[in-house]
Amino acid sequence: MAFTLTDEFKQRAEKICARYPRRDAALIPLLLELQREAGYVAEEAMDALSGYLGLPYSRVKAVVTFYTMFNRVPAGKYHLQVCRNISCHMAGAPGLLAALRARLGIEEGETTKDGLFTLSAVECLGACGDAPVLQVNEDYFGRVTAEKLDVLLEDLKHGKYPSTR
Amino acid sequence: MPKITIDGKTAEVAKGTTVLQAAQALGIVIPRYCYHPSLSISGNCRMCLVEVEKSPKLLTACSTEAADGMVVRTDSDKVKAARRDVLEYLLINHPLDCPICDQAGECGLQDYYMEHSRAKSRFPQEDKVRRQKRRALGPHLVLDNERCILCTRCVRFCSEVTKTSELEVMERGDHSYIDLKQGKALDNGYTLNLADICPVGAWTSRDFRFKQRVWFLKRTPTVCLGCATGCLMEAHHNDGVLYRLVPRPNAETNTWLCDHGRMTYKAVRAGDRLAKGVIKNGLIELEPALREAAGRIDENHPAAAVLGSPWLSVEDNAALARLAKDAIKTENFCFDFPGAQGVKDGILINEDPAPNARGARLVKDAYGGIALEELRARIVDGRVKTVVTEARAAAFVRDAVKASGARLIVFATNRADIPPAAYATLPYACYFEVPGTFVNFQGLRRRAEPSVAAPEGVRPLWALVNRLAAYSGASLHLDSAADALKEIVFK
Ligand code: SF4
Ligand code: SF4
Ligand code: FES
Ligand code: FES
């Protein structure tokens, strides 16, 4: 199915473009918009956006692949992103990751069959003071312990989105 | 103008000159990968690091502007250590498959490693990141992502020269690799330049792959005859066989070559290359073919015509003019090819696919002759019954010949060029085999130099003309290509 940018999206996009001296500078914010809508940035979306901004497709693809924050395949309802950099590593990230793998029965980069959870290991989230850090969709959860993780997963499973602390 | 001192030598350079360029002007070559004189500066490879007085860190010479009073060292221990380290870094994931790599012998990694490093790597071979190898991307190229050092020259070429922007660096860190859109071919008309500018063996030519080790190749400077631009190039050959064409960058005409021009050498050994004469559709030896052609011309001298060709050298055109004037003694000859001339794609490719319309004009200036329209008219109204010309130039009178049924005698190198209406075809040596002078669309005089021998029995066109004249009982005294040039005045 051909992918087209909706008029509604284009209206929002125009406002975002207007914030920058050059249209193509709005590339990252617009990619984030697309991801917010669909949960990921599809190949066809990159094509459509490159046409819309007058950028070569290869440029758009390069940016999408450069930033790990862009999902290139549909993610689950909750995208669990465990920081694996130095501070979090020392504060127990490997245990956190192992626990998630065991609890969800998936590896990094995979999504549970019910489509609820996607698991990823990511680089420093810039919140080292709260290590180990887990990002769920766009929210941070700091100082995550085994108990906190259990509570969090139960809440999410029951459709309850907890506050970030 | 800033005055800069590099390794004790001082030079005054224009504002905006980089340290790398200033060094070059002083005869000091700073190693580089990502820098290319015809592309924008990227500064990503770090191979060009130099020590600049008062700067706490080494600086990249390619992207640092020369400033007044700057004192630079390119030979200090710090610089030498940096070069070793950069090479070790660039080689961390390099597959080191030089024995099966076409670039070996002209590879930036090999050359700089020998010159600036020779150190043992501290990174174990087993831990190298593996990538896709042998990806055929487009009609002319193969990409080996493992060999790539991510200098982005190819990326910049496609965005700045062809402006097609197919390539980009995808992913980041040691996941990075060069790629283009899934399922797309890299085919922008200038792709083989990537095989030239890629400093390593990542981009290689599908045509040249595994044909020759580069150190066996001999190099002959020559000119491309693919169109009226007349790009300067070098023919690479060994043991009488051509293997590839590469550009000879020059300020007047070209830094690059187009893919079409690059492949022009293929006709030399193509399956349809003519080594014998053709009468109607049958092959015959050269001498009987010449005799037959001469016989037809002699049937009626006043009704014979000679049409030069913008695909032939000035020498061969001049020999044809002599044939008309001094042997056939006819007024029916034409060296008048207007040909729209100008670069049509904004890069190199010319509107005129023939290389020598301007050279033919010099022959017209020296010998006169009639206009193309007039020749066509004389063919149509039957005043001209036989036309002698070159195979591709026959297209200029195709309709007239068709209308009147005039007899066509053509010179050709390849069977594919022979027009269907040709009565007799005489094979001649192409300009990879014999020398020739050409005048490009800018009016610049250029020499095609022979790099290989013509097939057995195939002779230069001027020599065939000499024989034709002899059959008609005239002597043109043409003993060499240069003999034909006597009356030509180059401007
Ligand atoms: S393929 Fe060659 S030219 Fe392109 S980035 Fe890699 S090393 Fe540089
Ligand atoms: S632009 Fe013309 S002269 Fe230059 S390489 Fe191409 S065909 Fe040859
Ligand atoms: S290391 Fe995990 S947030 Fe910085
Ligand atoms: S040549 Fe200067 S950084 Fe590559």
Coordinates of N, CA and C and ligand atoms in Angstrom, one line a residue, chain B residues 143 148-154 178 198-200 202-203, ligand 1:
Chain B
L143 N 30.6 -3.4 -4.9 CA 30.9 -2.8 -3.6 C 31.3 -3.9 -2.6
C148 N 35.8 -0.9 2.9 CA 35.6 0.5 3.0 C 36.1 1.1 4.3
I149 N 36.8 2.3 4.1 CA 37.3 3.0 5.3 C 36.4 4.2 5.6
L150 N 35.2 4.3 5.0 CA 34.3 5.4 5.3 C 34.8 6.8 5.1
C151 N 35.6 7.0 4.1 CA 36.1 8.3 3.8 C 35.0 9.2 3.2
T152 N 33.9 8.7 2.7 CA 32.8 9.4 2.1 C 33.1 10.1 0.8
R153 N 34.2 9.8 0.2 CA 34.5 10.3 -1.2 C 33.4 10.0 -2.1
C154 N 33.0 8.7 -2.1 CA 31.9 8.3 -3.0 C 30.6 8.9 -2.8
I178 N 28.5 1.9 3.8 CA 27.9 2.7 2.6 C 26.8 1.9 2.0
C198 N 37.8 6.0 -4.9 CA 37.8 5.2 -3.7 C 39.2 4.8 -3.4
P199 N 39.7 5.3 -2.2 CA 41.2 5.1 -2.0 C 41.6 3.6 -1.7
V200 N 40.5 2.8 -1.5 CA 40.8 1.4 -1.2 C 40.0 0.5 -2.2
A202 N 37.1 -0.9 -2.1 CA 35.7 -1.1 -1.8 C 34.9 -1.0 -3.0
W203 N 35.1 0.1 -3.8 CA 34.4 0.1 -5.1 C 35.4 -0.4 -6.2
Ligands
SF4_1 S1 33.5 3.0 -0.5 FE1 35.6 3.9 -0.9 S2 35.1 6.0 -1.4 FE2 33.3 5.3 -0.5 S3 33.5 5.8 1.7 FE3 34.3 3.7 1.5 S4 36.5 3.9 1.2 FE4 35.6 5.9 0.8

